XYZ file of C-alpha atoms in Angstrom:
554
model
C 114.740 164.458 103.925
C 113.649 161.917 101.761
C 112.268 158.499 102.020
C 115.504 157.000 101.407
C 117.314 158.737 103.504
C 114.810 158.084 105.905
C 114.585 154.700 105.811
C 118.609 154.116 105.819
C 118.689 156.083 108.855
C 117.059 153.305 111.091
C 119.699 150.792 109.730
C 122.776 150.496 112.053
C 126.388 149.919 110.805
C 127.246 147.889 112.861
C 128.795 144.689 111.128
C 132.650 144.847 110.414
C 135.076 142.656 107.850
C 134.609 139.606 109.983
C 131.163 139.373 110.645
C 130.545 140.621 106.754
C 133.107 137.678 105.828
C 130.496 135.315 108.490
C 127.318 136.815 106.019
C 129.197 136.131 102.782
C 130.937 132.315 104.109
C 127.446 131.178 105.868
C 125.336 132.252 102.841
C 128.109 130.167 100.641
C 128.106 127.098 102.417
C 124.004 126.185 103.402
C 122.583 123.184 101.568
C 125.441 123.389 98.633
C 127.769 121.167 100.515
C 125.338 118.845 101.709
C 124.471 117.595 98.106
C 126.281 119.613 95.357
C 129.256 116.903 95.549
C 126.845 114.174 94.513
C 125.162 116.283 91.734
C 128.000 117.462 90.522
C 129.864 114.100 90.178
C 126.563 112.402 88.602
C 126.732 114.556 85.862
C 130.140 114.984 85.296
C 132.121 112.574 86.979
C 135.463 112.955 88.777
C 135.811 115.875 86.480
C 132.882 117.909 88.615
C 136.536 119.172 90.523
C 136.811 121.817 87.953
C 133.001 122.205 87.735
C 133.884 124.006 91.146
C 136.853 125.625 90.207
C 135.102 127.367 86.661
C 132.152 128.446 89.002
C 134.460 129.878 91.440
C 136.474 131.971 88.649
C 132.614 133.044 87.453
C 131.627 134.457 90.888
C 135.057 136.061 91.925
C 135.114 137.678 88.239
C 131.425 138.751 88.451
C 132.106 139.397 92.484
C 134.746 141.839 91.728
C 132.336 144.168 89.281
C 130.096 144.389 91.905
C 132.539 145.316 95.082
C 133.034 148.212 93.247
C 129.237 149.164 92.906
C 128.859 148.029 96.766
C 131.580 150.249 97.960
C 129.884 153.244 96.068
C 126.602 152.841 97.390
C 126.446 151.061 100.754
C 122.585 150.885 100.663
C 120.528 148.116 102.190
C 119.554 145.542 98.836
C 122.550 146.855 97.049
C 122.132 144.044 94.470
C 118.642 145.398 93.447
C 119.962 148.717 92.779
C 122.751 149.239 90.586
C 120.653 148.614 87.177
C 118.313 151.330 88.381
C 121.359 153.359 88.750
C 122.989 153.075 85.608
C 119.947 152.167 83.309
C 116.720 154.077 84.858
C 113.337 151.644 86.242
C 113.172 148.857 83.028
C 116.607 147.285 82.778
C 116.976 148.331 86.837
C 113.649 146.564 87.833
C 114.462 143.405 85.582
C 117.560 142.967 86.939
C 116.235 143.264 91.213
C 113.641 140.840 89.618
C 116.092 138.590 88.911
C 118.124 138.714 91.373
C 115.101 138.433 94.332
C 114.200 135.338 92.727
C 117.631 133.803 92.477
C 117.517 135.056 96.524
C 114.397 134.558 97.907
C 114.233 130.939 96.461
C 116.927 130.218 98.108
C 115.603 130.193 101.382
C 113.068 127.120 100.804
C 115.676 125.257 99.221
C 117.623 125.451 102.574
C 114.717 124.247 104.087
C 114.005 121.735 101.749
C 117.915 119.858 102.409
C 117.424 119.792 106.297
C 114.215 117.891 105.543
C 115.825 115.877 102.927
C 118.509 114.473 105.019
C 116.299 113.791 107.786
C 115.047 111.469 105.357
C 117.652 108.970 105.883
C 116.705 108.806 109.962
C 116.329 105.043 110.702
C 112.809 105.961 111.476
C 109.461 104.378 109.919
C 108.231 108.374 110.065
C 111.290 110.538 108.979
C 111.650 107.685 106.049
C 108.150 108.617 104.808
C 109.323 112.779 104.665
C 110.757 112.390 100.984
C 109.891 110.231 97.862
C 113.230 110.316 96.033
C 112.432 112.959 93.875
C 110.110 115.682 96.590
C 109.198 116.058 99.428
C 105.585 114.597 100.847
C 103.115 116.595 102.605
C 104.665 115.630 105.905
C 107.856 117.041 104.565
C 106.364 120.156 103.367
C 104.538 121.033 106.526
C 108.616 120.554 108.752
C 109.897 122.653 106.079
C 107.453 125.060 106.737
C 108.368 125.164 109.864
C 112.066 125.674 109.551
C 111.000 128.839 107.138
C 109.174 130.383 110.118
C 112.070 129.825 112.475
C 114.592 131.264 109.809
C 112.250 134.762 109.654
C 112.358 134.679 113.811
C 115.590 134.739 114.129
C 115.550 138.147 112.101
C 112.571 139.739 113.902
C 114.261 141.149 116.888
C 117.705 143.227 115.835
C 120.093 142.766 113.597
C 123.144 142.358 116.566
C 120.842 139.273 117.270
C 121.636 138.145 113.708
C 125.108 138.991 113.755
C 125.853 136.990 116.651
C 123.777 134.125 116.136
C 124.898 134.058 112.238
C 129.244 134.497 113.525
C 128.426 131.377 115.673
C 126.776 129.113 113.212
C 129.586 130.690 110.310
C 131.934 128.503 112.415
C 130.018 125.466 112.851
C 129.861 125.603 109.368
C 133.061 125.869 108.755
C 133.982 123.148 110.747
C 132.184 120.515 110.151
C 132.329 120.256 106.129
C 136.278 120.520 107.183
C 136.151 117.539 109.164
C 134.017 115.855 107.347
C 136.149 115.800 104.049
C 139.043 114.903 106.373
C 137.268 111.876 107.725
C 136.398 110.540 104.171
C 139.433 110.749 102.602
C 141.106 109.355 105.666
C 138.305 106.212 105.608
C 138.541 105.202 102.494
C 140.404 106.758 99.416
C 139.926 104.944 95.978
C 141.618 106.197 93.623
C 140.864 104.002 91.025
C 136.821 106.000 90.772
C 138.652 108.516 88.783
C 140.603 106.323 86.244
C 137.675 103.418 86.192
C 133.253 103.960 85.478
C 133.964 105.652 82.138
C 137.206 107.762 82.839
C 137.887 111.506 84.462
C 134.991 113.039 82.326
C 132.625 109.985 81.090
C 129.905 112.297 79.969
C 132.240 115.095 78.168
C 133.270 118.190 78.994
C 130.093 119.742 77.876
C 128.577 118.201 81.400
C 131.052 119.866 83.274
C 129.824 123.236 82.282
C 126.561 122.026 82.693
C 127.115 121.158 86.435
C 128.149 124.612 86.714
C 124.987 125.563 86.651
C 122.318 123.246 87.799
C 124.543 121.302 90.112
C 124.199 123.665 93.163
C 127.526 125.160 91.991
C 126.415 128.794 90.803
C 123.884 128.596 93.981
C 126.686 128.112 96.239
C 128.809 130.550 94.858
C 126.066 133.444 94.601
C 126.349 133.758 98.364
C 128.881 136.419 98.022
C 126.369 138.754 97.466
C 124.607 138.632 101.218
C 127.553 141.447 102.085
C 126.649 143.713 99.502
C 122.728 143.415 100.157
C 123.947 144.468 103.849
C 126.484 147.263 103.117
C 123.731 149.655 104.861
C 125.083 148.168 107.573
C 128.793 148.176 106.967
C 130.910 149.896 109.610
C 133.098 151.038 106.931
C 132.048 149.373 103.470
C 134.977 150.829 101.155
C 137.421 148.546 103.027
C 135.335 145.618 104.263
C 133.250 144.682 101.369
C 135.702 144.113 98.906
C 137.650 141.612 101.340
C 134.083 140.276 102.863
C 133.011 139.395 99.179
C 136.902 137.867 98.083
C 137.446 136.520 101.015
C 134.084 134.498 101.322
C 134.800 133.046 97.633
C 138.068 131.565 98.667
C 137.427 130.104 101.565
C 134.429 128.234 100.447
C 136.255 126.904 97.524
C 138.891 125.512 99.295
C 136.330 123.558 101.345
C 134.324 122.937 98.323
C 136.923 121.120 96.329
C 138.470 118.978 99.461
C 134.578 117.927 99.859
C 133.752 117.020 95.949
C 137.510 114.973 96.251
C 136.579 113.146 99.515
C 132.845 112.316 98.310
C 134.859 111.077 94.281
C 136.888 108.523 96.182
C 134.677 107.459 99.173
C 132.110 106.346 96.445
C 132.311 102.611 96.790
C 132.876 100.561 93.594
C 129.347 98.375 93.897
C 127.352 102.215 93.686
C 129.169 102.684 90.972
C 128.250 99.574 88.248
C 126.008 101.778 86.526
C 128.932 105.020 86.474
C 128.227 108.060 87.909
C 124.855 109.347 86.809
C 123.565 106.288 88.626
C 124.238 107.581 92.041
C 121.019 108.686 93.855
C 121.826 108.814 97.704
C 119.259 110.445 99.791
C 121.858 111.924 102.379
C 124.951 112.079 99.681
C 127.433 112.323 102.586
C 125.770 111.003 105.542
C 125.151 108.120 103.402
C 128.913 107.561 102.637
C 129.703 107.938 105.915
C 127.332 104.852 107.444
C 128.813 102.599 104.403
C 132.300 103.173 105.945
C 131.510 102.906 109.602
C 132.252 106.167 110.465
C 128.491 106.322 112.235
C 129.915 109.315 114.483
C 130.434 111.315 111.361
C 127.077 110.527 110.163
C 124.755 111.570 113.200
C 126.922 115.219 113.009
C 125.971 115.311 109.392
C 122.305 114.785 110.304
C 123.124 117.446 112.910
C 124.623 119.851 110.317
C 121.961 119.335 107.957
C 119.787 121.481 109.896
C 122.518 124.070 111.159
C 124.188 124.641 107.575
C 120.880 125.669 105.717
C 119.103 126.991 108.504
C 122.107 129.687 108.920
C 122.113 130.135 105.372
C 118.150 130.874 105.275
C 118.630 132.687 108.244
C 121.005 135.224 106.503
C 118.825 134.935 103.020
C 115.602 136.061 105.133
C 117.911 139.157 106.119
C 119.115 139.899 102.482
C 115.867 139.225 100.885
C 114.453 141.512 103.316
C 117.021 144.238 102.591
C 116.108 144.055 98.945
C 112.451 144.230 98.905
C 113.579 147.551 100.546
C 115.543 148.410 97.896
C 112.890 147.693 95.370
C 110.582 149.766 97.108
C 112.872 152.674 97.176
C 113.254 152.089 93.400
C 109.366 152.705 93.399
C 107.965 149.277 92.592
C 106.223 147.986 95.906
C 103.895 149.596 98.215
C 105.728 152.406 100.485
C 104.504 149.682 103.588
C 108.074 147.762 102.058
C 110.288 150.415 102.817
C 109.546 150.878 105.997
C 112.463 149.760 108.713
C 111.667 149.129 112.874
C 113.753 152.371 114.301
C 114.254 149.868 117.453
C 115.579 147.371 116.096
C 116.774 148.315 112.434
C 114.938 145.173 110.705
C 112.486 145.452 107.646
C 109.193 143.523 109.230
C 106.644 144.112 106.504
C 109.273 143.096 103.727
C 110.435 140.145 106.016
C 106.755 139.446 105.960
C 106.418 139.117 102.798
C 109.424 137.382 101.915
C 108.090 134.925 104.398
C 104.976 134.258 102.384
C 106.794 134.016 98.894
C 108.391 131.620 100.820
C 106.030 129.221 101.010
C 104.592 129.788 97.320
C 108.391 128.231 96.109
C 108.460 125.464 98.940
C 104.680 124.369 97.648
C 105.542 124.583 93.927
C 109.386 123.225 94.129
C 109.783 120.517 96.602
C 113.023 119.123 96.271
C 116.235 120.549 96.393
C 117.535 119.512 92.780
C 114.783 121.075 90.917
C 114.975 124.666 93.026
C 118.597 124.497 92.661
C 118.067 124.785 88.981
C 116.228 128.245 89.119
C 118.043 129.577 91.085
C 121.184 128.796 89.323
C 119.833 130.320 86.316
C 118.367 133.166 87.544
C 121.339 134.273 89.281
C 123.159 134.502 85.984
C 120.771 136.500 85.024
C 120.787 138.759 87.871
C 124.570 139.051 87.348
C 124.782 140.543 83.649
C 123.401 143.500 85.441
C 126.906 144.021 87.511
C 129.214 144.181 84.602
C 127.282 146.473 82.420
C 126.725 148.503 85.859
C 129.524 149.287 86.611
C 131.392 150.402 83.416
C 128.450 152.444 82.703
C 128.251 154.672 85.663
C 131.982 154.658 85.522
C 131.217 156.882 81.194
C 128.060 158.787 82.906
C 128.704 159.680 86.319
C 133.117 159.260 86.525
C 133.380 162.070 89.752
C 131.544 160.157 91.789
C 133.692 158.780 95.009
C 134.735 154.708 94.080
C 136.501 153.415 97.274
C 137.306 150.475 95.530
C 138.387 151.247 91.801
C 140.270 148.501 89.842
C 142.567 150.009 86.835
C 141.336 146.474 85.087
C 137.914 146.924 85.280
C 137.534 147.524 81.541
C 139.021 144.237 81.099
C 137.211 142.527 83.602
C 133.644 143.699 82.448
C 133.735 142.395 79.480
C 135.120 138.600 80.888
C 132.218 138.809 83.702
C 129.188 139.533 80.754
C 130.871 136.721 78.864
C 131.363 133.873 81.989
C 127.779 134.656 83.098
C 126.434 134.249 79.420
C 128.098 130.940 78.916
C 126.576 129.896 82.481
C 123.270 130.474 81.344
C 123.537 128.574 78.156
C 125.469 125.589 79.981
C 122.268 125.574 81.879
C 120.608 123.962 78.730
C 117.212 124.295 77.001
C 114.288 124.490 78.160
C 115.702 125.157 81.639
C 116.850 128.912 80.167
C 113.821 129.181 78.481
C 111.662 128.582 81.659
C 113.669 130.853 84.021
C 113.477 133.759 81.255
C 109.897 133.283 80.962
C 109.523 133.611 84.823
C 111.224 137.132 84.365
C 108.569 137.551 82.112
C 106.258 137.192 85.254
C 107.305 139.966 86.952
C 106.943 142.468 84.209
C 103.548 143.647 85.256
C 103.916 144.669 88.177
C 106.579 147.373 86.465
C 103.833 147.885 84.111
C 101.748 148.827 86.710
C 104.188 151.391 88.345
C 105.344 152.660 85.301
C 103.186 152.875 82.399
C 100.948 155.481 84.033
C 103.878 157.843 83.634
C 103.781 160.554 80.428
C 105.352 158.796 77.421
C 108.247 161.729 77.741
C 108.920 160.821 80.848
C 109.034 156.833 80.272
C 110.052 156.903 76.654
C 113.920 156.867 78.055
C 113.776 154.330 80.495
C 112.603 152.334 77.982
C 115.280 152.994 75.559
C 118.118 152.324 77.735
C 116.518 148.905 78.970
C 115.642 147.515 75.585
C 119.049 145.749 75.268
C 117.991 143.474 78.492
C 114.831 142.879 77.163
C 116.778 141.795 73.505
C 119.960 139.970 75.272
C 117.376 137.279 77.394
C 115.173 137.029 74.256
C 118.265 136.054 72.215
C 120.088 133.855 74.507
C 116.895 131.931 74.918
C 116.900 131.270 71.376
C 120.401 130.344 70.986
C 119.828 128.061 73.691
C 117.218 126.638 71.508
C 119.166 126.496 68.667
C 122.024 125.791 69.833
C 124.297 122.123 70.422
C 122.276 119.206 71.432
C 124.834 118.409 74.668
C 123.299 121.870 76.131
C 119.647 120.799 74.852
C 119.260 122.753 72.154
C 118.683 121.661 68.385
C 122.044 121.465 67.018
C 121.800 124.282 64.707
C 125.106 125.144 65.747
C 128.197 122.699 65.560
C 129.694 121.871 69.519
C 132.323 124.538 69.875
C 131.077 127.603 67.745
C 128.186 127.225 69.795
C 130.254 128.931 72.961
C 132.167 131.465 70.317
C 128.497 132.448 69.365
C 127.274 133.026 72.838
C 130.805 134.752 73.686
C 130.543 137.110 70.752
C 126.397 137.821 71.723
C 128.150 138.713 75.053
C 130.241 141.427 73.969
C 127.915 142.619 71.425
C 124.934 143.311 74.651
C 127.771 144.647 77.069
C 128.969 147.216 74.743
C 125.182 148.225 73.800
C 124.485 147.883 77.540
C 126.918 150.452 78.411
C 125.961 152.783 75.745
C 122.467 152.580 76.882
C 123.406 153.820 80.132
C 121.967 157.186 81.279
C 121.843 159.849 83.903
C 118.450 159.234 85.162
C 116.563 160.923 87.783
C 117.358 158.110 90.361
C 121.406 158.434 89.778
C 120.565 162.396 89.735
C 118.884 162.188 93.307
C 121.340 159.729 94.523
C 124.331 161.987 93.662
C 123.017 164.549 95.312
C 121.767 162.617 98.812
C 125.839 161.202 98.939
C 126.986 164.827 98.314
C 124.833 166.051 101.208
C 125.960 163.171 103.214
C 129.554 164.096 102.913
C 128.995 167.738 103.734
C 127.392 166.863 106.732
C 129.989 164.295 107.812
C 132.577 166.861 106.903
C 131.076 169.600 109.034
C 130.611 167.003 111.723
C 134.312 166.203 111.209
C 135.105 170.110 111.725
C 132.873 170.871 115.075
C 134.942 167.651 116.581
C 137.021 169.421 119.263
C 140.018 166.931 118.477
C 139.765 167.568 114.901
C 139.882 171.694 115.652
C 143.261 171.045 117.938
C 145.206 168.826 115.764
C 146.452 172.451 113.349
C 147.047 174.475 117.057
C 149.153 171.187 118.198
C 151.081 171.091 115.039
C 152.002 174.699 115.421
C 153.095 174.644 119.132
């Protein structure tokens, strides 16, 4: 047996469509709600509604690439696994990189909102947690806190997690429901969209631009806390697809009723100085005490702690689950890998998930600025998906797919393109700081890896040099490119985004190409071969199974 196999076989499937569809929902909606509305409408105005709608089309597009790769291999860290797959240990350990980044930072940002609203407390020592821009030391050391009660939650089993995580899902739910309700019932004013500098006052350009470091991509990227759980999928061919989907949906309905309740709740006195003057601590507990609806407010405070804490309850899990998968991938110490047979939870990668923890709450103490990276880096950790998938569908087409979309080669293509444009709506030097902290990460590949014989590297190489090309070229076309996305206005607005479109296509079709059947596919081939055989045979020694032909018969 091997390492993988026996590490998997401590993880229990035990979570079905709903409680997959609780993962995906309560990793959507954590902090996002809480203050994405106001972001999103200070840089873009009443238009920030279709902020939410683009970044909704982005994730279900990209979503829908990687429900296929999560029904294929339901593996624990799915997400950090499918470049490995398709493209061998460079391009596959660039892309977990990513993606564990865009993840694991997620978890002090949660933090970081619950300590943020708790700001607003009409108390001398709550008022002295945040500055307006970070969080004091004060603030730091509660936060800290809340990340240690996050990882607890996980310690113990993962039917602990599933029915703490279903309860708070609902909560969560809930009270963003009611609270959008209660807003546009208190006050609705419609002239904030017509008045302050029109529906878009700073352009359309900063509506793509809130896709990205508003909180929007953040928010969205939840759907992938299913697929980093599939290990534990009762049966992932069917529920991950409508887990992932479903989660999407949901959350944007409640997304958009929230960013149209917060747009005309603004009163007209916060507004004198338009939109991008807006700096509420508590965006919507703040709107709520200006209206009298003081009820509404003290749940808010409430919610402030349950919405992120269930989100960086169910980021500790998928963080954990991926460290796992990196290990297996042969990047971190063997110590990674290993999963409690008790309780079928991670500890040493929780562990140290725990600890990067703190390293991002210390360096990026308030929300805005973490929601930033980790809006960029995921976009970068989604390129890997569409590229993925069309690639093992040319090198490896006979292996079982129980979720196969006859538009997937249409799709692809549209997913490499939305999360390209992402990344350069994110605007210089913001791209050029998240692709040099991918740069970080290199050495510890380097380490792994470049003690191998050059035969034996010299392909894995090859077929990851166009990731190493595509983030060294978008960064300098976000350089160069229009000055409304930061860059130098080498390129006129408009043939900036046909550029960046056409680099797109250009790295997916080399991408694919690249692709080939390395020894990890090889082994993994052969483990889900083995694993069918054996559920087959299992299938044939059932005494039901054996008298189904003799009943037909009779």
């Amino acid at each position: 047996m091997s390492t993988e196999q026996g590490s998997h076989s401590n993880y229990r499937r035990t979570l079905g469509t709903t409680a997959l569809t609780a993962v995906g929902l309560g990793s959507i909606i954590g902090s996002g709600w809480l203050f994405g509305a106001e972001r999103a409408a200070v840089l873009a105005g009443p238009a920030a509604i279709f902020a939410w709608v683009i970044g909704a089309i982005v994730a279900l597009t990209i979503a829908l690439t990687y429900t296929e790769l999560g029904s294929m291999f339901p593996k624990a860290g799915g997400m950090v696994r499918y470049g490995q797959y398709s493209h061998g240990s460079l391009a596959g350990y660039m892309a977990a990189w990513a993606n564990w980044i865009a993840i694991v930072s997620v978890i002090p940002g949660e933090a970081t909102a619950s300590i943020q609203y708790m700001s607003s407390w009409d108390f001398g020592w709550a008022k002295n947690l945040f500055d307006g821009k970070e969080l004091t030391g004060t603030g730091i050391a509660l936060a800290s806190v809340l990340l240690v009660f996050y990882f607890f939650l996980n310690w113990f089993a993962i039917t602990l997690f599933a029915k703490t995580n279903n309860a708070i899902t609902v909560f969560k739910v809930v009270v963003p429901a009611l609270t959008a309700g209660a807003l546009i019932f208190a006050h609705f004013d419609t002239s904030n969209v017509t008045d302050h500098g029109g529906f878009a006052p700073n352009g359309w350009s900063a509506v793509f631009s809130a896709v990205a470091v508003a909180g929007i991509v953040w928010a969205f990227n939840g759907f992938q806390s299913p697929l980093n759980m599939a290990a534990e999928a009762r049966n992932p061919g069917k529920s991950l697809p409508k887990a992932v989907i479903g989660s999407i949906l949901i959350a944007l309905v409640i997304y958009l009723a929230l960013q149209v309740a917060f747009l005309m709740a603004v009163p007209a006195a916060d507004l004198s100085g338009g939109w991008n003057s807006l700096a509420y601590k508590s965006p919507l507990a703040d709107l709520s005490v200006a209206w009298g609806l003081n009820w509404l407010a003290l749940l808010l405070y409430a919610d402030a702690f349950v919405s992120p804490s269930g989100t960086g309850m169910i980021y500790a899990a998928t963080t954990s689950r991926m460290i796992n998968g990196v290990q297996e991938n042969g990047h971190l110490p063997k110590i990674f890998g290993k999963v409690d047979p008790k309780t079928g939870v991670p500890k040493p990668a929780l562990l140290l998930n725990l600890a990067i923890s703190f390293v991002f709450l210390a360096v990026f103490r308030g929300w805005g600025s973490i929601a930033e990276i980790v809006g960029v880096a995921t976009v970068i950790s989604y390129i890997t998906g569409p590229v993925a998938v069309m690639s093992l569908r040319r090198i490896a087409p006979g292996m079982k797919r129980p979720v196969k979309l006859k538009a997937m080669p249409v799709i692809a293509p549209i997913a490499m393109i939305f999360g390209s444009l992402v990344m350069y709506w994110a605007r210089w030097p913001l791209t050029g700081k998240v692709i040099f902290i991918m740069a970080i990460g290199l050495p510890i590949w380097a380490w792994y890896e470049l003690r191998k014989p050059w035969a034996e590297l010299k392909p894995h190489l090859k077929a990851g040099a166009w990731m190493v090309a595509y983030l060294l070229v978008m960064a300098f076309v976000s350089w160069a490119g229009g000055t409304e996305f930061g860059g130098q206005g080498y390129l006129a607005q408009g043939w900036d985004i046909v550029v960046v479109a056409l680099i797109a296509l250009a790295f997916y079709f080399w991408g694919v190409r690249s692709a080939w059947r390395n020894p990890t596919l090889v082994e993994t081939e052969k483990e889900m071969a083995a694993a069918e055989a054996a559920e087959a045979a299992e299938a044939s020694d059932d005494p039901e199974e054996r008298s189904e032909p003799s009943m037909a018969k009779s």
